Short mmCIF file of C-alpha atoms and ligand atoms in Angstrom, two decimals:
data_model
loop_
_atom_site.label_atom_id
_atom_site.label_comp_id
_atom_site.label_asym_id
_atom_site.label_seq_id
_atom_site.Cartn_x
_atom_site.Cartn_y
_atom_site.Cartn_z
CA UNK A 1 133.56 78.02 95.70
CA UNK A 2 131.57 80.51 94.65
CA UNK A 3 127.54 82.20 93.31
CA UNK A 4 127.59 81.87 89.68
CA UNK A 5 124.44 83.04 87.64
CA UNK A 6 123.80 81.03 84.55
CA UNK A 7 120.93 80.73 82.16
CA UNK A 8 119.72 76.76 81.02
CA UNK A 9 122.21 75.80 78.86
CA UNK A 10 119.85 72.67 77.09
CA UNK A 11 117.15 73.70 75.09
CA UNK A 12 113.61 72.82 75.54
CA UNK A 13 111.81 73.25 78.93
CA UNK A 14 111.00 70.13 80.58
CA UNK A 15 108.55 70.48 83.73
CA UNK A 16 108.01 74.31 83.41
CA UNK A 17 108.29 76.53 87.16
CA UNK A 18 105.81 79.11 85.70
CA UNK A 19 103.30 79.47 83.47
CA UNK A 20 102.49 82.32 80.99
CA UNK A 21 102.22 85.51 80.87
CA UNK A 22 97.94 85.90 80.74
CA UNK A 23 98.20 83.61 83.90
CA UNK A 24 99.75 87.07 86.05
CA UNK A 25 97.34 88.83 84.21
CA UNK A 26 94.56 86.88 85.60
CA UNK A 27 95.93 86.88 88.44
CA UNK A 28 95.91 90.75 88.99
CA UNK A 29 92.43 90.63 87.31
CA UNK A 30 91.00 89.23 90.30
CA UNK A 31 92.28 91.21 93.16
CA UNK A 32 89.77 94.07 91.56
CA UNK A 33 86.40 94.61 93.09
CA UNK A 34 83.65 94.37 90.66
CA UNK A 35 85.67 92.92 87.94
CA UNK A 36 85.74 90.25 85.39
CA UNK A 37 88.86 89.56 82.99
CA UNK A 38 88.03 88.51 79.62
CA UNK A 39 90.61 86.24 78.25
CA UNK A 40 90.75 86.34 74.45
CA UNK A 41 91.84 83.50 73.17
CA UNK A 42 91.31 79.65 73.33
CA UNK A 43 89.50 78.43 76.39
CA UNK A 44 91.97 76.79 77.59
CA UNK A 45 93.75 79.83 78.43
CA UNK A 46 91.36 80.53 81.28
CA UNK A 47 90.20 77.25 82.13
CA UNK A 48 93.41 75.72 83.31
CA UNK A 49 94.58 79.19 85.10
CA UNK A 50 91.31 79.03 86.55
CA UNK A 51 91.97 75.67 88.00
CA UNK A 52 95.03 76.20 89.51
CA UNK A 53 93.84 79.21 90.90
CA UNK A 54 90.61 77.01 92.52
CA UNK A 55 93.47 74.36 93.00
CA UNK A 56 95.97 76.59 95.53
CA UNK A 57 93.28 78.80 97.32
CA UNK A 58 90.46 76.33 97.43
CA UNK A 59 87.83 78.41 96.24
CA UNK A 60 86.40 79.68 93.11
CA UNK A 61 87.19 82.66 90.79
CA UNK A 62 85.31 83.94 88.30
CA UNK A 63 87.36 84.50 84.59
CA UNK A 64 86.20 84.75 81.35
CA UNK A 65 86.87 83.91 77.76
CA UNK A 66 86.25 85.15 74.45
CA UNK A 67 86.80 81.30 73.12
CA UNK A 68 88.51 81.93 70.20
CA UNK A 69 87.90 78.90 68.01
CA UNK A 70 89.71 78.10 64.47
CA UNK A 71 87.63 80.95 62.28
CA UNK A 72 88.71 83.17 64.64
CA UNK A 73 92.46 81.98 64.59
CA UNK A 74 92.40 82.27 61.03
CA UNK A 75 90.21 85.89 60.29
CA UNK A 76 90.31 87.47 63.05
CA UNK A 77 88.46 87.06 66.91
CA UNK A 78 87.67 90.82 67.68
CA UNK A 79 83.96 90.08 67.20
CA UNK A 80 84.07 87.26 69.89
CA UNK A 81 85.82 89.93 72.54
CA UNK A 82 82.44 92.24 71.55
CA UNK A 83 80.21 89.51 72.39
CA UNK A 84 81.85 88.35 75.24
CA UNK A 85 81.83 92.07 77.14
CA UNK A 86 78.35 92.21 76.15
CA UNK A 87 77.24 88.67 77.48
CA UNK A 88 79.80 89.76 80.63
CA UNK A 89 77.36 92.64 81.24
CA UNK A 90 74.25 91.38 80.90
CA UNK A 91 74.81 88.64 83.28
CA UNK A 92 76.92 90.56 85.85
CA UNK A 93 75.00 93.76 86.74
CA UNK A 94 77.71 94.84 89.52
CA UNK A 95 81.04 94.41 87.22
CA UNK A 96 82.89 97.76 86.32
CA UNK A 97 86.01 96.74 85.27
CA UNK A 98 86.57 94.42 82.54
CA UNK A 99 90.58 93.80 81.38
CA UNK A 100 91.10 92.39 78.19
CA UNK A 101 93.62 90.13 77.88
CA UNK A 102 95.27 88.80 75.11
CA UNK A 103 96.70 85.83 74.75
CA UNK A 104 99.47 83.62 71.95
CA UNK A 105 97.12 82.97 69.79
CA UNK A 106 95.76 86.37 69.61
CA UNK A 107 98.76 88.79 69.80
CA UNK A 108 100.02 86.25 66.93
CA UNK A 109 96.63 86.93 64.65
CA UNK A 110 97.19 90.90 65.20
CA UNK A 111 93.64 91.63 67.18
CA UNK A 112 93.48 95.25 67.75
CA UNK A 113 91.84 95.39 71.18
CA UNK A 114 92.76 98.73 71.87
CA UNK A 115 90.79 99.77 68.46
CA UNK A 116 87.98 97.51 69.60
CA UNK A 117 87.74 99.01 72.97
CA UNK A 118 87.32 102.47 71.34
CA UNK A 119 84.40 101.03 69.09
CA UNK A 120 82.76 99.43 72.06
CA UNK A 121 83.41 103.00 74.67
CA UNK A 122 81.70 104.46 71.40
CA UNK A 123 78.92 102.49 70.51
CA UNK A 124 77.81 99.29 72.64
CA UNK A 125 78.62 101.13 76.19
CA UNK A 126 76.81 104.58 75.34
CA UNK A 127 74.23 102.74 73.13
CA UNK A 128 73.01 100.01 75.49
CA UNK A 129 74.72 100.71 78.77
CA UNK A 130 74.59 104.55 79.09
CA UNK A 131 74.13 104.69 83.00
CA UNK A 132 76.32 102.17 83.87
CA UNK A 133 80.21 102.62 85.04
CA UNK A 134 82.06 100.12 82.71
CA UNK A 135 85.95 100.21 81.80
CA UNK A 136 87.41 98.43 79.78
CA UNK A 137 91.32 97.82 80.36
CA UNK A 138 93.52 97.01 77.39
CA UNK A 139 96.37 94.16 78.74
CA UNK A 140 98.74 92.93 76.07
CA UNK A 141 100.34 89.65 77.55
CA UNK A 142 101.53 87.59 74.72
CA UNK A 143 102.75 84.06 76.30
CA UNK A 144 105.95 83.63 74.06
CA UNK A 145 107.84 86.19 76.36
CA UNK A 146 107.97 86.82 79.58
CA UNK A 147 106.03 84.26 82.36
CA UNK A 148 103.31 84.76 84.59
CA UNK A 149 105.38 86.75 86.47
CA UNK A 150 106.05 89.62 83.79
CA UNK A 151 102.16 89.09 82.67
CA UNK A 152 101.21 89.87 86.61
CA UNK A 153 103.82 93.38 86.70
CA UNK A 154 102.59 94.51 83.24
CA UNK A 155 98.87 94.24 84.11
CA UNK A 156 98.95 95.56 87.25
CA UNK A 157 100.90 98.82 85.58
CA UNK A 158 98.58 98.78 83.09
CA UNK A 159 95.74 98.60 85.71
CA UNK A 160 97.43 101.26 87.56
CA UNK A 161 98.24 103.58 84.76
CA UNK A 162 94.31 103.33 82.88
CA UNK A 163 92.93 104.23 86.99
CA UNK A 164 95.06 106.47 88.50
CA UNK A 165 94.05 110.75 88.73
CA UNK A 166 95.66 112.96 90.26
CA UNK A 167 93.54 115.00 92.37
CA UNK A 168 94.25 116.20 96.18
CA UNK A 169 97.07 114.65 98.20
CA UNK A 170 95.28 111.60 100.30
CA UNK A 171 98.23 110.76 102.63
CA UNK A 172 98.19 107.20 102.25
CA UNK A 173 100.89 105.21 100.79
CA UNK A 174 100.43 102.37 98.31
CA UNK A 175 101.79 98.77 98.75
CA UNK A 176 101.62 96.53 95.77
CA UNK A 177 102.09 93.53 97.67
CA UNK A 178 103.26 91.21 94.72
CA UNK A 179 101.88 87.85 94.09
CA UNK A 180 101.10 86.46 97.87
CA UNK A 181 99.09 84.50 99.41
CA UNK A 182 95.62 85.82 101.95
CA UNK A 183 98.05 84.88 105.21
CA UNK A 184 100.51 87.41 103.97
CA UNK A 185 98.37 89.80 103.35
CA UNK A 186 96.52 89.32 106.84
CA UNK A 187 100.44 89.19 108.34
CA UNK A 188 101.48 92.52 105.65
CA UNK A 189 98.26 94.67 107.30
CA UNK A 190 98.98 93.75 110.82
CA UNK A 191 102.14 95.38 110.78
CA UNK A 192 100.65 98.39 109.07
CA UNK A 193 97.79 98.80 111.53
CA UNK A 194 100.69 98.38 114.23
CA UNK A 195 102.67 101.46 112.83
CA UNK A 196 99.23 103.57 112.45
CA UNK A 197 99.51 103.89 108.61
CA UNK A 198 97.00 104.71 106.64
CA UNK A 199 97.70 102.48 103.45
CA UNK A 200 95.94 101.77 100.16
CA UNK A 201 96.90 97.71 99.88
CA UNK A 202 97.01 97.13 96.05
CA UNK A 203 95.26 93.89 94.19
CA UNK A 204 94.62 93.21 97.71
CA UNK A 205 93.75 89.17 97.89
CA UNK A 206 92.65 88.70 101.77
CA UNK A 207 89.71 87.80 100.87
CA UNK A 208 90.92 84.77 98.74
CA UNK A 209 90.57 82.83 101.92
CA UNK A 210 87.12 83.26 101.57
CA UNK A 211 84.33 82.23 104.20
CA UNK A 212 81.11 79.99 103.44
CA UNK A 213 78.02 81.96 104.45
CA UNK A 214 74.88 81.25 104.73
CA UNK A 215 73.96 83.64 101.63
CA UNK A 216 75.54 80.83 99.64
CA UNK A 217 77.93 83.04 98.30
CA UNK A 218 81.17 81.37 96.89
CA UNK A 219 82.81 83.03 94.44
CA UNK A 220 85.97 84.64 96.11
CA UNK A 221 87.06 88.36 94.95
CA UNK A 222 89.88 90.96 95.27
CA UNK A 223 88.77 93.66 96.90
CA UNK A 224 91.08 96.72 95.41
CA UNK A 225 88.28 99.52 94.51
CA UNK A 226 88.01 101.29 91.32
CA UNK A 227 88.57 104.66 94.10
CA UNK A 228 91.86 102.50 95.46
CA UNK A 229 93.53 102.39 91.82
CA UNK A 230 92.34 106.29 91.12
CA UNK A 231 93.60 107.84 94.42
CA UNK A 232 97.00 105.99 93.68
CA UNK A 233 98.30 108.88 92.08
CA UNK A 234 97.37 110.86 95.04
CA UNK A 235 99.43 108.76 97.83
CA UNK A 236 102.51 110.24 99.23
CA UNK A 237 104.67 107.11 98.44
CA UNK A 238 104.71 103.93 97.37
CA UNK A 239 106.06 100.77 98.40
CA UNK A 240 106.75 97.47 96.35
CA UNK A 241 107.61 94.37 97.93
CA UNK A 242 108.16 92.57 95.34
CA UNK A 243 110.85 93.96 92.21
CA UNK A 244 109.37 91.66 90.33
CA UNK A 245 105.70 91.70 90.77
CA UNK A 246 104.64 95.28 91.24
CA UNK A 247 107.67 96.97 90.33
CA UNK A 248 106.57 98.41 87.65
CA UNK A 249 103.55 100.26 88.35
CA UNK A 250 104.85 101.98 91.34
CA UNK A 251 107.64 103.07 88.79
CA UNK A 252 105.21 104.19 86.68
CA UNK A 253 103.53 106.41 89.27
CA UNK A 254 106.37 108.04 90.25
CA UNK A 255 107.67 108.47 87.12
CA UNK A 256 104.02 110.24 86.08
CA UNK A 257 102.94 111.59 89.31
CA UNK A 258 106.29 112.03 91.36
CA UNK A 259 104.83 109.52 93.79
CA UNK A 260 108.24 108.48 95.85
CA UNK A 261 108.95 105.34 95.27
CA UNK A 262 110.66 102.18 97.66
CA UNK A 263 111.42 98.96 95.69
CA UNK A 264 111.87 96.12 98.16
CA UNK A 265 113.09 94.60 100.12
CA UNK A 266 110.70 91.20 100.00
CA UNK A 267 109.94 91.05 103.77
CA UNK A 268 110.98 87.63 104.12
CA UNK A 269 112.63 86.59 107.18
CA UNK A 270 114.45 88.83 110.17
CA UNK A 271 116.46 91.23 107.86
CA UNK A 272 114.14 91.83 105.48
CA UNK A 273 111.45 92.15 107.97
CA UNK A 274 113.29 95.01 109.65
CA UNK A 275 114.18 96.50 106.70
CA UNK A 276 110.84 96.59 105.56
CA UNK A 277 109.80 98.17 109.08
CA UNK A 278 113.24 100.93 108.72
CA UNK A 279 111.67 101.66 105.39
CA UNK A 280 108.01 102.34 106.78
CA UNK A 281 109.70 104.36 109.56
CA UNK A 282 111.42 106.44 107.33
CA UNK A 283 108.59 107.02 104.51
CA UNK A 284 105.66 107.84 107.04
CA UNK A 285 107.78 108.91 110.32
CA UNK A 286 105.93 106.60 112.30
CA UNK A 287 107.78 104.71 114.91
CA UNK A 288 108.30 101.17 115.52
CA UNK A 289 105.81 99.85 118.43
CA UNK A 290 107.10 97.96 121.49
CA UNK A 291 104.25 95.41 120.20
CA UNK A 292 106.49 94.90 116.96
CA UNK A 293 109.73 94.61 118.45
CA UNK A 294 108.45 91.92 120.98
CA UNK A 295 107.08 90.21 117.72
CA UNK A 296 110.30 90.05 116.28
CA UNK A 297 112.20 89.33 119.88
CA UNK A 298 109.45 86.20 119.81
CA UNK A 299 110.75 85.18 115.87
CA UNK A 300 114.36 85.83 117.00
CA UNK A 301 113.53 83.16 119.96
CA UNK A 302 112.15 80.66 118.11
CA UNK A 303 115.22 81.03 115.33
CA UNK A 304 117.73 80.70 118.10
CA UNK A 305 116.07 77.04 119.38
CA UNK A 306 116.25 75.85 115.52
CA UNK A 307 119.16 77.44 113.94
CA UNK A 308 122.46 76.27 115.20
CA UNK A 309 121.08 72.77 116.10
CA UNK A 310 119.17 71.73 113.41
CA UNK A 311 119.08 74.05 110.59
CA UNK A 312 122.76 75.40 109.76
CA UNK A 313 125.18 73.91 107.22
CA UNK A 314 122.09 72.34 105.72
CA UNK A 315 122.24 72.36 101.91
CA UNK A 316 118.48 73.89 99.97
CA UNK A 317 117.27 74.07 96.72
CA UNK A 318 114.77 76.73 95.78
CA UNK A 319 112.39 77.25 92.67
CA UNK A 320 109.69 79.56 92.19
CA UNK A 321 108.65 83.16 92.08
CA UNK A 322 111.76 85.38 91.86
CA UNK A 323 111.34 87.33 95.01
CA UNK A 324 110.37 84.25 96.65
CA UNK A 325 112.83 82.52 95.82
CA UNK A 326 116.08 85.17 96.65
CA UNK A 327 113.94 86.12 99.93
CA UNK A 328 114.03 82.35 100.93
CA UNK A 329 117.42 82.34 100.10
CA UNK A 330 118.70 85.74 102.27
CA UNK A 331 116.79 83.76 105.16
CA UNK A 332 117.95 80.82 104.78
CA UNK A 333 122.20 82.09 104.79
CA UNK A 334 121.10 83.90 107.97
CA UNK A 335 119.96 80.86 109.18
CA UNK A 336 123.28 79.24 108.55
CA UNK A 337 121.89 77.06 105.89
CA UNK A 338 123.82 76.77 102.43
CA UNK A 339 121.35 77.52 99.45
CA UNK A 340 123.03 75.58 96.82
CA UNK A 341 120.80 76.00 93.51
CA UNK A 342 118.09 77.97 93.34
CA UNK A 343 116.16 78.37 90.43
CA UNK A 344 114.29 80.99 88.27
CA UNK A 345 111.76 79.97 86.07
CA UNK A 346 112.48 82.43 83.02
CA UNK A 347 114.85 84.67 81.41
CA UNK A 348 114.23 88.23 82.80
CA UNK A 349 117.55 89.81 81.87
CA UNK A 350 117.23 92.03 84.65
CA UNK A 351 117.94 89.47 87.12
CA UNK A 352 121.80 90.12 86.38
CA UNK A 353 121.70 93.58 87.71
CA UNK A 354 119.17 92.57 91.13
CA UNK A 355 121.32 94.33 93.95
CA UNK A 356 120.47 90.91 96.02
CA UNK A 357 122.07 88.44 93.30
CA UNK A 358 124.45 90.88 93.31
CA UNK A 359 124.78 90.76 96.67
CA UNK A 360 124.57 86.77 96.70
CA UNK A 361 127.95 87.05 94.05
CA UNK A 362 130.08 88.91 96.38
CA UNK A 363 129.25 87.32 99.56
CA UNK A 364 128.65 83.71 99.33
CA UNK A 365 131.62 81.38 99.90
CA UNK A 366 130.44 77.46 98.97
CA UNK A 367 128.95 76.59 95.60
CA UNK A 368 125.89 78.05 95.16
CA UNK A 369 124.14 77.88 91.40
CA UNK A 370 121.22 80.30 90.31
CA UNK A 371 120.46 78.86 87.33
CA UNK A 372 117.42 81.56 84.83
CA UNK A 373 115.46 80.65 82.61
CA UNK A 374 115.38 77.05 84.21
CA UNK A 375 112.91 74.09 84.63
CA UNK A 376 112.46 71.20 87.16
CA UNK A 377 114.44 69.00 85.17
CA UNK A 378 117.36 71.09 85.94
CA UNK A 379 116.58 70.05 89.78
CA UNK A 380 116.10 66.42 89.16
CA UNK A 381 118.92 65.85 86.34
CA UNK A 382 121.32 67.69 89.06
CA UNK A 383 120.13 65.52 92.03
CA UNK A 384 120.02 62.21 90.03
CA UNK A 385 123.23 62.58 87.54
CA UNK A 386 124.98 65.66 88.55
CA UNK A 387 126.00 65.01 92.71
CA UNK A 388 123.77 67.84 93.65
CA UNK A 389 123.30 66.66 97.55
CA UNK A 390 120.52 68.05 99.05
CA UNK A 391 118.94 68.49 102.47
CA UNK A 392 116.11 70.28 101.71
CA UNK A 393 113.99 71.38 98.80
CA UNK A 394 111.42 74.21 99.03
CA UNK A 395 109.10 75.33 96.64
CA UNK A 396 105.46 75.19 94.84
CA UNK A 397 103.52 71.76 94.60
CA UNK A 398 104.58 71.03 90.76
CA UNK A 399 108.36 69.94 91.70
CA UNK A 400 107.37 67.85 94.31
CA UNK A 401 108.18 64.37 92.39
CA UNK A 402 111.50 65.46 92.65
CA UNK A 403 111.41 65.58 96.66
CA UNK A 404 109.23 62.37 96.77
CA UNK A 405 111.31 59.88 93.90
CA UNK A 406 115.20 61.81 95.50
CA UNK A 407 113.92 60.96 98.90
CA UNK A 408 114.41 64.97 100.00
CA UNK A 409 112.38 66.31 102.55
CA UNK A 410 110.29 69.15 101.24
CA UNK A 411 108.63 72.57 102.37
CA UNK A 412 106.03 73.31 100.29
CA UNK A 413 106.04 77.07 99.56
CA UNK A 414 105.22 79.69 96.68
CA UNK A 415 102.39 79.17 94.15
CA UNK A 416 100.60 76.91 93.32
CA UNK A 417 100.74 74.89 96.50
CA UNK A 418 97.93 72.39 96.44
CA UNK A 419 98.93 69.03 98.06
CA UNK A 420 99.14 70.59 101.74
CA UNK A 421 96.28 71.95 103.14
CA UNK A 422 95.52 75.47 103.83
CA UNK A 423 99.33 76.85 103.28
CA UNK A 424 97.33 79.92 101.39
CA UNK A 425 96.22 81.08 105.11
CA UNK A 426 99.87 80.92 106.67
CA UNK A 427 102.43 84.12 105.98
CA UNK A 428 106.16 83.79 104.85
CA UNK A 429 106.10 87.71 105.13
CA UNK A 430 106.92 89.59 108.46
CA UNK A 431 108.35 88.17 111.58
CA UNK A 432 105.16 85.85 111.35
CA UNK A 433 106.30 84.34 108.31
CA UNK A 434 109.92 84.17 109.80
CA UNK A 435 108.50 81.31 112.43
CA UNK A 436 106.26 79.78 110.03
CA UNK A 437 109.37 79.25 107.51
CA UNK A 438 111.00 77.73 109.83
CA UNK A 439 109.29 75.74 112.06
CA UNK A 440 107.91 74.03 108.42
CA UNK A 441 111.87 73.33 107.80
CA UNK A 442 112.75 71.68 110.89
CA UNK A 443 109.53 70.38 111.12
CA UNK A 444 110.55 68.66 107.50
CA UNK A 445 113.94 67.82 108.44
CA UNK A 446 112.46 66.24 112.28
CA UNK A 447 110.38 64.19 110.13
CA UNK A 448 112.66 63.17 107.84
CA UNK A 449 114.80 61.77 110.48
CA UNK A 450 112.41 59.72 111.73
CA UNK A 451 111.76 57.86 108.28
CA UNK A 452 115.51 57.64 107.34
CA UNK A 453 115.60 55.78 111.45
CA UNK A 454 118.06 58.15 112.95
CA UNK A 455 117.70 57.29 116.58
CA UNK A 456 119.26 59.97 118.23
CA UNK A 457 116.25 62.08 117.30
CA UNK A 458 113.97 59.41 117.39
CA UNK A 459 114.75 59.14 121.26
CA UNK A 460 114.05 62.89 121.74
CA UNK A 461 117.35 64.43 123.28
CA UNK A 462 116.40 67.79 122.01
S1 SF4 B 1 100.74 79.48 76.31
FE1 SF4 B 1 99.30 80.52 74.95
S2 SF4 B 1 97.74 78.94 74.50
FE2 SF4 B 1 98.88 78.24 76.30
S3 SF4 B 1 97.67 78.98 78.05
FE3 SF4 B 1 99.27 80.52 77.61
S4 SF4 B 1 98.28 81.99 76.28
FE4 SF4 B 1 97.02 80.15 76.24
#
């Protein structure tokens, strides 16, 4: 009985966990104020990431392509990218920041947008928009490596690295919060304003979870600032949440600017959470407020009804986002549940050397499979021909067949969620999240047993 850390041994990905790499890109695109991302390549490249975008938050986001048709797959595109910044910028007076992003198709042909993004700094932006503050970001996320994960760390780096000037100290420290949801973010700045810190949140997507007014507006946007991304390299630390998804630009600025840098952990359930709190504690040397402990002593309450009676020994399978998915796993051993597969949706071959898996190796005593690299066949051909028994199954909306057909309750969790309503608003970050996580898994499980007719719990003896 042990952890062991394979990659998919068959070849071919049936039912994909992630999508491509431009899909993080876009994804980082639109947690920037005043900004647009051009997508060059087919339209297809935009119009389905726009969809599931519209699909998990319920609103709409505003992407653009440079619709790169066959002539253009054949010759060359880079005179579609020039017309689409130019149509970009005469129909959106208020966008400064325009990443290009390339795409299969176009990193395949050879387009030079970094040459063509000197041409246009040279000649359309001085010649017909001299008074206007435009930049143009160079992204290079080919989709045959990587997944929308690596396309989400690479842009926001690149982001980071084109914006950020060192000037005076600020005092502030910089969370890249990773690929979350508006709840966590909400859940992520209560704890800050708690502590009293004074924090630049990065690609910050509150605002995803975005209001109807009676201006009409509906178009949902990030709201990081062109000065947020500049006065990065002035912070006195940074903090990722996520390895994965963030990692690398807060590498990057201390690695440029000796900006101190914290990596983790994912605040995902009570360990985590006070880890994350330790670490803010020890970066800033602000204490830990009576308010936050009493949140926690609150999570640790609720934890204590659930845990022993209804949650432990029970066996989970998780898929999804990598920090996600080993978070949900560290909280679900402490909650005496048995993760027994999770899986990674691609083949990052740093996930060998994660101090968690690593962690996960040493420590965990039943059979427990993380299988890279994998798909959602691996889930169903496990549960269906394999004996993989299964209490529980939690993860995005896209394996949820599996959970329906297998009969497995489910806890729908990660992105994109979009047959539950409003999961974007709730938090699986902070003591917050801790409840929420797992009141939704005995809340599954309760359910569960009333289908499947077990009458002890159908007579309420809790
Ligand atoms: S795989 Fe290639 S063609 Fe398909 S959406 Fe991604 S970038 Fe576009």
């Amino acid at each position: 009985m042990a952890c062991n850390v394979t990659e998919r041994q068959r070849a071919g990905v049936i039912n994909p966990i992630f999508t491509c790499q431009p899909a993080g890109a876009q994804f980082a695109s639109i947690g920037i104020k005043d900004c647009i991302g051009i997508v060059h390549g087919g339209q297809g490249c935009v119009m389905f990431v726009r969809l599931i975008f519209s699909q998990h938050f319920k609103e709409s986001f505003e992407l653009a392509s440079s619709s790169v048709h066959e002539e253009g797959a054949v010759f060359g595109a880079l005179k579609r990218v020039e017309e689409a910044v130019d149509v970009l910028l005469m129909r959106y007076p208020h966008v400064k920041v325009i990443p290009i992003i390339t795409t299969c198709s176009t990193e395949i042909i050879g387009d030079d947008i970094d040459g063509l993004i000197n041409k246009l700094n040279d000649e359309l932006l001085q010649e017909k928009y001299p008074d206007r503050e435009i930049h143009l970001v160079p992204i290079h996320s080919p989709s045959f490596v990587g997944s929308m994960i690596s396309g989400y760390d690479s842009a926001v780096k690149d982001i980071v690295k084109y914006f950020a000037t060192k000037s005076e100290p600020n005092g502030k420290l910089n969370v890249f919060t990773g690929w979350v949801n508006p709840g966590d973010v909400t859940a992520l700045k209560h704890i800050l304003k708690e502590m009293d810190i004074d924090a630049t949140v990065l690609f910050e997507i509150e605002e995803f979870d975005s209001p109807l007014m009676p201006s009409g507006q509906h178009v949902s946007h990030g709201t990081t600032t062109i000065d947020d991304l500049k006065s990065t390299a002035n912070a006195s630390a940074s903090i990722a949440l996520n390895r994965y998804e963030g990692g690398k630009a807060a590498q990057f600025l201390e690695s440029k600017y000796g900006i101190p840098v914290t990596i983790g952990p994912t605040p995902i359930g009570i360990r985590n959470t006070d880890n994350f709190l330790q670490n803010l504690k020890q970066i800033t040397g602000k204490p830990i407020p009576r308010s936050l402990v009493k949140e926690r002593g609150i999570a640790i309450d609720t934890l204590t009804d659930l845990t022993h009676m209804f949650l432990a020994e029970k066996k989970v399978a998780i898929y999804g986002n990598p920090d996600l998915v080993i978070g949900l796993a560290q909280f679900c051993i402490d909650l005496e549940m048995k993760p027994s597969l999770l899986l990674l949706g691609d083949d990052n071959p740093n996930y060998g050397e994660d101090p968690r898996i690593k962690e996960l190796k040493e420590k965990v005593d039943w059979e427990m499979d993380i299988i890279t690299n994998a798909d959602l066949f691996e889930l169903e051909d496990r549960i269906k021909n394999k004996g993989l028994e299964l209490d529980l199954i939690l993860g995005h909306s896209k394996g949820r067949f599996t959970a329906i057909d297998n009969k497995i309750p489910m806890v729908r969790v990660g992105f994109p969620t979009y047959d539950r309503a409003g999961m974007f608003r709730h938090p699986v970050v902070g003591y917050a999240g801790a409840i929420w996580l797992a009141e939704q898994m005995a809340n599954a499980l309760f359910t569960d047993m009333e289908y499947k007719g077990e009458r002890e719990w159908s007579l309420n003896v809790w």
